[in-house]
Short mmCIF file of C-alpha atoms in Angstrom, two decimals:
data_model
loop_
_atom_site.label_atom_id
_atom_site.label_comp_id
_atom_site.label_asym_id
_atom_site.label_seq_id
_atom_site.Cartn_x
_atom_site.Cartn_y
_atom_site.Cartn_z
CA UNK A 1 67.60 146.52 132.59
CA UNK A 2 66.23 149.38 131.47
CA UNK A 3 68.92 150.32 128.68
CA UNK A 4 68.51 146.58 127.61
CA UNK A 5 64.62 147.24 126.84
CA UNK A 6 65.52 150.73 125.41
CA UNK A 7 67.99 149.30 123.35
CA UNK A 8 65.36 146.01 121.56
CA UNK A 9 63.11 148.85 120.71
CA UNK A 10 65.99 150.65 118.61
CA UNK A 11 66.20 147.49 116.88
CA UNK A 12 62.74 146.79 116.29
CA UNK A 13 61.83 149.89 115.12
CA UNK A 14 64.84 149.80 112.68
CA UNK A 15 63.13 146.28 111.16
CA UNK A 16 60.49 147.93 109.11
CA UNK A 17 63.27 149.92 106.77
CA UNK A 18 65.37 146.60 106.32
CA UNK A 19 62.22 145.17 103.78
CA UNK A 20 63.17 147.41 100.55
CA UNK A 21 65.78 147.55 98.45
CA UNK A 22 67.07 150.81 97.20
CA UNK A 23 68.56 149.41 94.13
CA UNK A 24 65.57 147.35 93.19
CA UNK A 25 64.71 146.93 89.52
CA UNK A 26 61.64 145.11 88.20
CA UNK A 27 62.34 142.01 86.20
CA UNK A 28 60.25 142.99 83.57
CA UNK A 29 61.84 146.33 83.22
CA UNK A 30 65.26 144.45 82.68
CA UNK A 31 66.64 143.14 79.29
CA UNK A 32 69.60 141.28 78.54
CA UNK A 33 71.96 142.69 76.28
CA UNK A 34 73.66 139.86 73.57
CA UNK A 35 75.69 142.30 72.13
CA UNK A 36 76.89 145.47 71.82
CA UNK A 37 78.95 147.03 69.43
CA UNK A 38 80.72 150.00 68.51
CA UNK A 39 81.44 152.34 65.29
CA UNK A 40 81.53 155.47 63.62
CA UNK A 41 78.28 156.57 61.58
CA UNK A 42 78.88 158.13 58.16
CA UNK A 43 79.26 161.87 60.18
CA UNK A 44 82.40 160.25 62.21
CA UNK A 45 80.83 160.02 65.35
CA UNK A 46 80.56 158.10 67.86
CA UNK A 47 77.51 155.80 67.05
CA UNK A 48 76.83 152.51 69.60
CA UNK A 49 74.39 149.65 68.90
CA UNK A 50 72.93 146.91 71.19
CA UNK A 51 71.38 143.39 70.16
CA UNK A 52 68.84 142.62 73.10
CA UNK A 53 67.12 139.18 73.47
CA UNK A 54 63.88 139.33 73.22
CA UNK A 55 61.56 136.68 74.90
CA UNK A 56 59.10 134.61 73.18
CA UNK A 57 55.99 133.47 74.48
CA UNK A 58 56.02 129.63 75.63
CA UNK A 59 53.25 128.00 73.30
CA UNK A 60 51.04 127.23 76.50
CA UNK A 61 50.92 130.79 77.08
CA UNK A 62 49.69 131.53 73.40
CA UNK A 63 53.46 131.78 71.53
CA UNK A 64 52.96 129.52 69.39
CA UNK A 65 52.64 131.25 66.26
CA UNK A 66 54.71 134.43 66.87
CA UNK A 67 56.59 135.89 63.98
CA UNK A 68 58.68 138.68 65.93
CA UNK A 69 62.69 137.89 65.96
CA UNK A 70 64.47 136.65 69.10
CA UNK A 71 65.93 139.55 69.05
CA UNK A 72 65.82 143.63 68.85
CA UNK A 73 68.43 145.79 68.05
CA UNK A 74 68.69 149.52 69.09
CA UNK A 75 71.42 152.07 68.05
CA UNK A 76 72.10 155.77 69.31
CA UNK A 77 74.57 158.45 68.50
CA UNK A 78 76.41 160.35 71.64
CA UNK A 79 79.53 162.06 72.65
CA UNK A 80 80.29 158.63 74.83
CA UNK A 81 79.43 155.24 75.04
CA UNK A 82 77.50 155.90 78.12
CA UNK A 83 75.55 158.76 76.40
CA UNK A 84 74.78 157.30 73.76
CA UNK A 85 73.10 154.07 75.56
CA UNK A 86 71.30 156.19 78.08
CA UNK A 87 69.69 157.39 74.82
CA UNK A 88 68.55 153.82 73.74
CA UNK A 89 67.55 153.31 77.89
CA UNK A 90 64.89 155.80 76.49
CA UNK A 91 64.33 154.31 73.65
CA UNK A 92 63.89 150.65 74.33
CA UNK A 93 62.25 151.57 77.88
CA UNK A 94 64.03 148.78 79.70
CA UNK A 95 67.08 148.39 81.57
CA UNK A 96 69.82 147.46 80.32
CA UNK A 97 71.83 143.90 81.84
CA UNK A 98 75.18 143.46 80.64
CA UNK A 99 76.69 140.75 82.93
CA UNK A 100 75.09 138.19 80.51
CA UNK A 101 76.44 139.93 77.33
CA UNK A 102 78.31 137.49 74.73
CA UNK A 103 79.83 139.89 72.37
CA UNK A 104 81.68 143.14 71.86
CA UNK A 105 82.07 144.26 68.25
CA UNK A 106 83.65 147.03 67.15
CA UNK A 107 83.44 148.44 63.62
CA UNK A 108 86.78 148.46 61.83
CA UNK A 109 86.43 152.30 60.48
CA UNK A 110 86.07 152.96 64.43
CA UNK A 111 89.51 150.68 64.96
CA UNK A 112 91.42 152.18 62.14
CA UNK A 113 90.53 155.28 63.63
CA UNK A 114 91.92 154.17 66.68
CA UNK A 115 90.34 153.37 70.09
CA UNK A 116 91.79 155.91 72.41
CA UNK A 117 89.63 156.83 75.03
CA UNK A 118 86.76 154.78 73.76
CA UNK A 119 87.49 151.65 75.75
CA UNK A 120 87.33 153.02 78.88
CA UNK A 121 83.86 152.55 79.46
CA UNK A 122 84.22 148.95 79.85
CA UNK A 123 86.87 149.56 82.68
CA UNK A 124 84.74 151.79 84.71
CA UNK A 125 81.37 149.22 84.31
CA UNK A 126 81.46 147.54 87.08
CA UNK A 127 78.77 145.29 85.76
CA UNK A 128 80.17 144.68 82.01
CA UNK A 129 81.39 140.86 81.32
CA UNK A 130 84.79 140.88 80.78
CA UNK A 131 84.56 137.19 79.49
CA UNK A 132 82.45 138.45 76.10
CA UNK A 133 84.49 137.63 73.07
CA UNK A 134 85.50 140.55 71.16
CA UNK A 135 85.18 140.55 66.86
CA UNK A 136 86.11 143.15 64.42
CA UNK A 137 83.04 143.99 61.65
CA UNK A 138 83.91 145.03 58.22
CA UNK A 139 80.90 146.26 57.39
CA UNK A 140 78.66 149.18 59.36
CA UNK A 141 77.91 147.18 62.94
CA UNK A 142 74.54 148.29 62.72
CA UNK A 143 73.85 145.86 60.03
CA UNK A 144 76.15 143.49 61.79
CA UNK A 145 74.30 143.22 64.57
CA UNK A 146 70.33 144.51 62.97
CA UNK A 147 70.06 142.16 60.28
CA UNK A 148 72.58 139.08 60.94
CA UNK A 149 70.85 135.14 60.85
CA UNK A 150 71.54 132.17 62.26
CA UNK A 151 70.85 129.16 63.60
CA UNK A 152 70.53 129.85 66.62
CA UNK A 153 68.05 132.37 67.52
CA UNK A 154 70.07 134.98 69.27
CA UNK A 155 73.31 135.39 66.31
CA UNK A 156 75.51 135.85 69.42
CA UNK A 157 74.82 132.94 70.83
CA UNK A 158 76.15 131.48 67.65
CA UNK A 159 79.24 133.32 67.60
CA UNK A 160 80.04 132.60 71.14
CA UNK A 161 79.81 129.13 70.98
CA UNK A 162 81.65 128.93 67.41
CA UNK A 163 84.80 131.39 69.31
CA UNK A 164 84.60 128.84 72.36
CA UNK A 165 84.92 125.66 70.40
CA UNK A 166 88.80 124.32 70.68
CA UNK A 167 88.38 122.63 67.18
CA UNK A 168 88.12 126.32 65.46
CA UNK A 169 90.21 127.97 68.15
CA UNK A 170 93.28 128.39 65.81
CA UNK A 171 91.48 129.40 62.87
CA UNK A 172 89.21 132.47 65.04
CA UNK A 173 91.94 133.84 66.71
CA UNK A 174 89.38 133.79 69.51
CA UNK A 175 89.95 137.03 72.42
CA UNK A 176 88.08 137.61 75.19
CA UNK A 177 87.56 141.38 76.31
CA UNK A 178 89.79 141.05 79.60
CA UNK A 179 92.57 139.94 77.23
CA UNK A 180 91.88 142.73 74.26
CA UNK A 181 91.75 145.44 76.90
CA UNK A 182 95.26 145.41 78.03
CA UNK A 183 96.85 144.56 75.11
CA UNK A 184 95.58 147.91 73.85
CA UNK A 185 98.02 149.30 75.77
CA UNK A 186 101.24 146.96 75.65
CA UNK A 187 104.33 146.89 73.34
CA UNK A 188 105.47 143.22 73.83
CA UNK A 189 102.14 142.11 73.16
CA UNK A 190 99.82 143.34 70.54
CA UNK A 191 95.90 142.44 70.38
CA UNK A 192 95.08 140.72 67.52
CA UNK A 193 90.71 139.92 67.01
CA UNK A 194 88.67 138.05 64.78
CA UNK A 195 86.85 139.72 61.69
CA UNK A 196 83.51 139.03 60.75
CA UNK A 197 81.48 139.80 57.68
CA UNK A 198 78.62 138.68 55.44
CA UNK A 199 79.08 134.98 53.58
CA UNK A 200 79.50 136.19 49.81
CA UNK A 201 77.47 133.15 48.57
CA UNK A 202 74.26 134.28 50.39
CA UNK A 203 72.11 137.64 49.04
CA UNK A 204 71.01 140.17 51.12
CA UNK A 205 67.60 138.64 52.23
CA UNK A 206 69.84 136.04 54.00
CA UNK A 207 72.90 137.82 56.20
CA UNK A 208 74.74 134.85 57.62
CA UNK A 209 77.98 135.97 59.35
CA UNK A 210 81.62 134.67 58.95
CA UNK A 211 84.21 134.77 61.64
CA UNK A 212 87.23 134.80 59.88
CA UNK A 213 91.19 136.13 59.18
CA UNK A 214 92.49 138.41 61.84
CA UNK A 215 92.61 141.96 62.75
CA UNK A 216 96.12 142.75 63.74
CA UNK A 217 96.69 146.38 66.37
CA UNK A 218 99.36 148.23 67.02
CA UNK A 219 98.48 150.14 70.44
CA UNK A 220 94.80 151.29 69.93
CA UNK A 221 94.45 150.94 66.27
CA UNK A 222 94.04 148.57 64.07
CA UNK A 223 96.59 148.41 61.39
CA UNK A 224 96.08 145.52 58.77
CA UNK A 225 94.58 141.74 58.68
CA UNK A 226 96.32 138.09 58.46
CA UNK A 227 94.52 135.75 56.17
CA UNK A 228 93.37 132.06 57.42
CA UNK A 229 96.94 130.56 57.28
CA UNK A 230 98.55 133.05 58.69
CA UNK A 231 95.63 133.58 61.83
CA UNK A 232 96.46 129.78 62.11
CA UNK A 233 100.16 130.29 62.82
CA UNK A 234 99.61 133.75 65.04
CA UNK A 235 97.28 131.51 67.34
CA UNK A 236 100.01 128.69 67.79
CA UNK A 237 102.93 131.25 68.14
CA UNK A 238 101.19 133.12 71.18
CA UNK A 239 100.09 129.84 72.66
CA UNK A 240 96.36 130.23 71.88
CA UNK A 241 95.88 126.98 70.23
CA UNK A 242 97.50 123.76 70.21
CA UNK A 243 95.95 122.00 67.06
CA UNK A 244 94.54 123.09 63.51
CA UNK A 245 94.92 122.09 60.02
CA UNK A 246 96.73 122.47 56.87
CA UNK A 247 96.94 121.95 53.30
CA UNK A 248 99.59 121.34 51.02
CA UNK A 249 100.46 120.43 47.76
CA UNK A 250 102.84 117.59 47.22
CA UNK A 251 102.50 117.12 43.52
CA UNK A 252 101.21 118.71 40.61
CA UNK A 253 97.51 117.68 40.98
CA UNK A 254 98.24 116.25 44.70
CA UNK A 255 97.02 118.33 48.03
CA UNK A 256 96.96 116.63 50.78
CA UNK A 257 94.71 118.26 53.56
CA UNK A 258 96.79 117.36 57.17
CA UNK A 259 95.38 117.28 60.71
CA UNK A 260 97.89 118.67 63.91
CA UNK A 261 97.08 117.88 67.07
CA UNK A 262 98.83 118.85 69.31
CA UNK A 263 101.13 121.88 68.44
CA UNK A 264 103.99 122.39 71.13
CA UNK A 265 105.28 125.73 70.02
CA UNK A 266 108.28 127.41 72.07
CA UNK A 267 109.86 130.85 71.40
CA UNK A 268 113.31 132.11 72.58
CA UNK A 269 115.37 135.11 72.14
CA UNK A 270 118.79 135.72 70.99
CA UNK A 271 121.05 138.71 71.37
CA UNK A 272 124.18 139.20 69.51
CA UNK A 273 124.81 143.00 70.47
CA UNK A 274 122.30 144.93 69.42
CA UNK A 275 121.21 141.47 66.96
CA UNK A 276 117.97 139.96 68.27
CA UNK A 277 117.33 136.12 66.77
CA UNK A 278 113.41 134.69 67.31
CA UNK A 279 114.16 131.51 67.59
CA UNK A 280 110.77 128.90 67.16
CA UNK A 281 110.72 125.66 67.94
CA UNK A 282 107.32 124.10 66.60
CA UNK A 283 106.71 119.92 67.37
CA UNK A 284 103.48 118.76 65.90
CA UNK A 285 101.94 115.54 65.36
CA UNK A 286 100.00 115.49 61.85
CA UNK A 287 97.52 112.85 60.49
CA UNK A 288 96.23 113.01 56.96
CA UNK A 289 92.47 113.93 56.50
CA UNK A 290 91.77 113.35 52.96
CA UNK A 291 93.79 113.58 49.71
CA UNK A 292 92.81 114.20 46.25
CA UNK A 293 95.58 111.42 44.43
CA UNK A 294 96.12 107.92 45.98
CA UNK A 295 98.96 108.10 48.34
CA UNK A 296 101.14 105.18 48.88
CA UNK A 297 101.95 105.00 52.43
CA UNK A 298 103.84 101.90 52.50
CA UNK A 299 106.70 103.45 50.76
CA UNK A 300 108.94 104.80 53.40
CA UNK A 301 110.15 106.89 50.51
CA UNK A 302 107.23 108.73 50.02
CA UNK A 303 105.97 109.27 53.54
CA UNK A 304 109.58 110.96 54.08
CA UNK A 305 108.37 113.31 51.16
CA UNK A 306 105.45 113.90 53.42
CA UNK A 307 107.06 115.21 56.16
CA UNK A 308 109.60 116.51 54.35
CA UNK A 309 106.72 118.67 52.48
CA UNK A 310 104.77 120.04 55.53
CA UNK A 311 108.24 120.89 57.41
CA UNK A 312 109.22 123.09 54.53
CA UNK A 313 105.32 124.35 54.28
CA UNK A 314 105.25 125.10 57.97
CA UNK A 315 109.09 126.50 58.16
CA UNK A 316 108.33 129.05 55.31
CA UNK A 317 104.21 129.63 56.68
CA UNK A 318 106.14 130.70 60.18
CA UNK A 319 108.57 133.10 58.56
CA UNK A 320 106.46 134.82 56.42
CA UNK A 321 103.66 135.57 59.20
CA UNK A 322 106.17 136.83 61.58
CA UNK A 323 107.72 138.95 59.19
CA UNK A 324 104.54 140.05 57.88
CA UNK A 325 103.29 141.04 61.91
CA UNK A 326 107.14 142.53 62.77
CA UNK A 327 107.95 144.01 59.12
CA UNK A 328 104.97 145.25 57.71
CA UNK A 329 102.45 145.86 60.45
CA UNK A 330 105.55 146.69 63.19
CA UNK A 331 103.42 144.88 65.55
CA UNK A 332 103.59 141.93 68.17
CA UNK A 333 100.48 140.02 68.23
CA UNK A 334 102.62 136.94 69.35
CA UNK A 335 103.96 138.07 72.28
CA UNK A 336 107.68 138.27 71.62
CA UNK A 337 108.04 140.92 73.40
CA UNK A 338 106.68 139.53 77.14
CA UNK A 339 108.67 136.32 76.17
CA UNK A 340 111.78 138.67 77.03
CA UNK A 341 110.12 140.63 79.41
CA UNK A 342 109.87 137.05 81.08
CA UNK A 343 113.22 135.24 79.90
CA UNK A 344 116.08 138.35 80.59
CA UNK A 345 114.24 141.36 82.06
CA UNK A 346 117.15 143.60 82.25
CA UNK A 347 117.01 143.39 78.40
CA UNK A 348 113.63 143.93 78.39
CA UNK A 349 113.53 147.29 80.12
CA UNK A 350 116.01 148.83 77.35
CA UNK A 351 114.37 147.27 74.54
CA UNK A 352 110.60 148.03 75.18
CA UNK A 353 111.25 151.71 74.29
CA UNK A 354 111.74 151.50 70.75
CA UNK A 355 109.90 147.81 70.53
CA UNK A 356 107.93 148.54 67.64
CA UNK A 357 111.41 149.80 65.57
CA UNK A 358 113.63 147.10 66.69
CA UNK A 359 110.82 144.34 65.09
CA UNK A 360 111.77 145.33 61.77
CA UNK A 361 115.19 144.17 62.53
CA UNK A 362 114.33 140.82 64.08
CA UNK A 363 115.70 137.63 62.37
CA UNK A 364 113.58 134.54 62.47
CA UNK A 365 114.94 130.92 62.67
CA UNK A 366 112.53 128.20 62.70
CA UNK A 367 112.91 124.46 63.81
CA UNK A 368 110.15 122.09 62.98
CA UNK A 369 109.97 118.83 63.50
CA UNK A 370 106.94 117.14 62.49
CA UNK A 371 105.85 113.41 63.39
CA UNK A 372 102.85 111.33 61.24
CA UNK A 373 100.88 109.77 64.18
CA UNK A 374 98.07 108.43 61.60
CA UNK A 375 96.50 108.11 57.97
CA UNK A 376 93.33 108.23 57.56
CA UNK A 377 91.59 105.29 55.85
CA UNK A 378 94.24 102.99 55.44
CA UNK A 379 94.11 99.98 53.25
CA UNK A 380 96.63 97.91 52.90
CA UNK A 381 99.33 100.66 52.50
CA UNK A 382 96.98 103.00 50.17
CA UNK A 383 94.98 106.15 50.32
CA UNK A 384 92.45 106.79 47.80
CA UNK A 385 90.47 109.37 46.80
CA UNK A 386 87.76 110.96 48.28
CA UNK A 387 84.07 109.26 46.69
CA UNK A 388 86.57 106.56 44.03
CA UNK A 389 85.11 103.35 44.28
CA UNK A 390 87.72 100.53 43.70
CA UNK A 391 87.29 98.47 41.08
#
């Protein structure tokens, strides 16, 4: 009886320390951190910048006519990330919240420079969210990220929600950052991240961003960019996306702009001795979008010169980005190389040592089949163009 009472009065006496929290941190000491980027500062070093949403004032509360952004950006020099944002902790006077944080960019002098060592940060933050999408500035990312508009009021709200959208999937070459991180570090499958940089047709009072073409790596560096097309084809080759868009020109005077949906793209390999064949097998069902020349879809004639005409464009669009990623960059942004890693293994484990050689030798044999599933505005057998009125 007695060590029963002896023992409640531990426990109540323990009760009192149970009512903190030795990790506590005040709300309004805590910011959340939109973005934060990386790059090199004109001296080469290290330089790191964060975009931090700022609060506004609900109008009730007396908001109503604030002209501060939605935003603040801070930016710090160190010999590490981590050094340099304890420097803008001091700075900005807040802590810093990073589960919530949409983007990672990374300047491309910093990528061409090469990445080694600088990623590891977001490995050992336990607290970093490894679902932000990851983008490749070609300008300074302190103006990226300091002076960018646009609709939104937080840009990186913008950009996340333009990178998440499957209509522009295959023209971003959307990544998220537990994808880009290991890729860093593989030989059958390269990363590959959107760019972004200033619109050209606005000035410099008005930054709006575009996410476009793609920045190619080989290990930790960055080592050339695909245009549109091509960051089309790389995102239905690794199995990113499964529609898009194309335009081609039939006649003189005649482009014809087509819609895919879906894409059912399959790659195998195959050896001939020391020969390795990429062969791709692409089905796609296309429907035409608009056309700048009437189009006379009755004649079975001419819709065989359709398909004809966007199974040459796509055969030729498929062998030249391949070629381009395997010849000039020596890189596999498409995955080739886990395809065999998957398919014959034992292959796999001789082949992986001298990947980036044996790409330049690669043949590539597509087969494309493409099926028209719909026309547009059809009228009795004819497609006009865009704004002509019939008379």
């Amino acid at each position: 009886m007695f060590f029963r009472f002896l023992k409640t009065c531990l426990l109540l006496s323990v009760l009192p320390l149970l009512g903190g929290c030795w990790s506590q941190i005040n709300f309004d000491q805590l910011t959340v951190v939109s973005s934060l980027g990386l790059d090199l500062n004109p001296d080469k070093r290290l330089e790191v910048t964060i975009q931090l949403v700022n609060p506004t004032l609900p109008i009730s509360a007396g908001g109503g006519n604030q002209q501060r952004r939605s935003i603040a950006t801070y930016s710090a020099v160190g010999a590490t990330v981590e050094d340099a944002l304890e420097t803008i902790r001091q700075q900005a006077k807040k802590s810093l919240f990073f589960p919530q944080t949409r983007v990672v960019m990374i300047g491309e002098r910093l990528a061409r420079k090469g990445l080694d060592g600088v990623m590891d940060y977001f490995w050992r933050n336990q607290y970093q969210n490894f679902n932000s999408f990851v983008l490749i500035s070609k300008e300074p990312v302190r103006q990226a990220l300091g002076k960018s508009q646009e609709l939104q009021a937080v840009p990186a709200d913008e950009w996340k929600a333009y990178l998440e959208s499957k209509y522009y999937k295959s023209l971003s070459g959307a990544i998220e950052l537990y994808q880009f991180l290991p890729r860093l570090n593989q030989s059958g499958y390269a990363a590959a991240v959107p760019g972004l940089r200033s619109a050209e047709s606005y000035g410099a009072n008005q930054r709006i961003m575009a996410i476009e073409e793609l920045a190619v790596f080989r290990h930790e560096r960055l080592v050339g960019w695909m245009n549109s097309d091509e960051t089309q084809m790389v995102s239905w080759l690794s199995g990113m996306a499964k529609s898009g868009s194309f335009k081609v020109k039939i006649d003189e005077g005649t482009i014809i702009s087509f819609q895919m949906n879906p894409v059912a793209v399959r790659l195998t390999p195959v050896f001939d001795g020391e020969r390795i064949t990429l062969k791709v097998k692409m089905v796609a069902e296309a429907g035409i979008v608009t056309s700048t020349a009437e189009l006379n879809l009755a004649d079975p004639d001419f819709n065989r010169k359709l398909v004809r005409s966007l199974t040459d464009h796509l055969q030729r669009q498929t062998e030249h980005t391949v070629y381009k990623l395997f010849r000039t960059y020596r890189t596999d942004s498409i995955g080739f190389g886990e395809t065999i890693h998957r398919k014959a293994p034992s292959k796999w484990k001789k082949l992986k040592k001298d990947w980036e050689e044996r790409l330049k030798t690669i043949k590539v044999e597509p087969e494309i089949k493409v099926v028209m599933t719909k026309s547009g505005l059809l009228i009795e057998g004819l497609i006009t163009k865009d704004d002509e009125e019939k008379k």
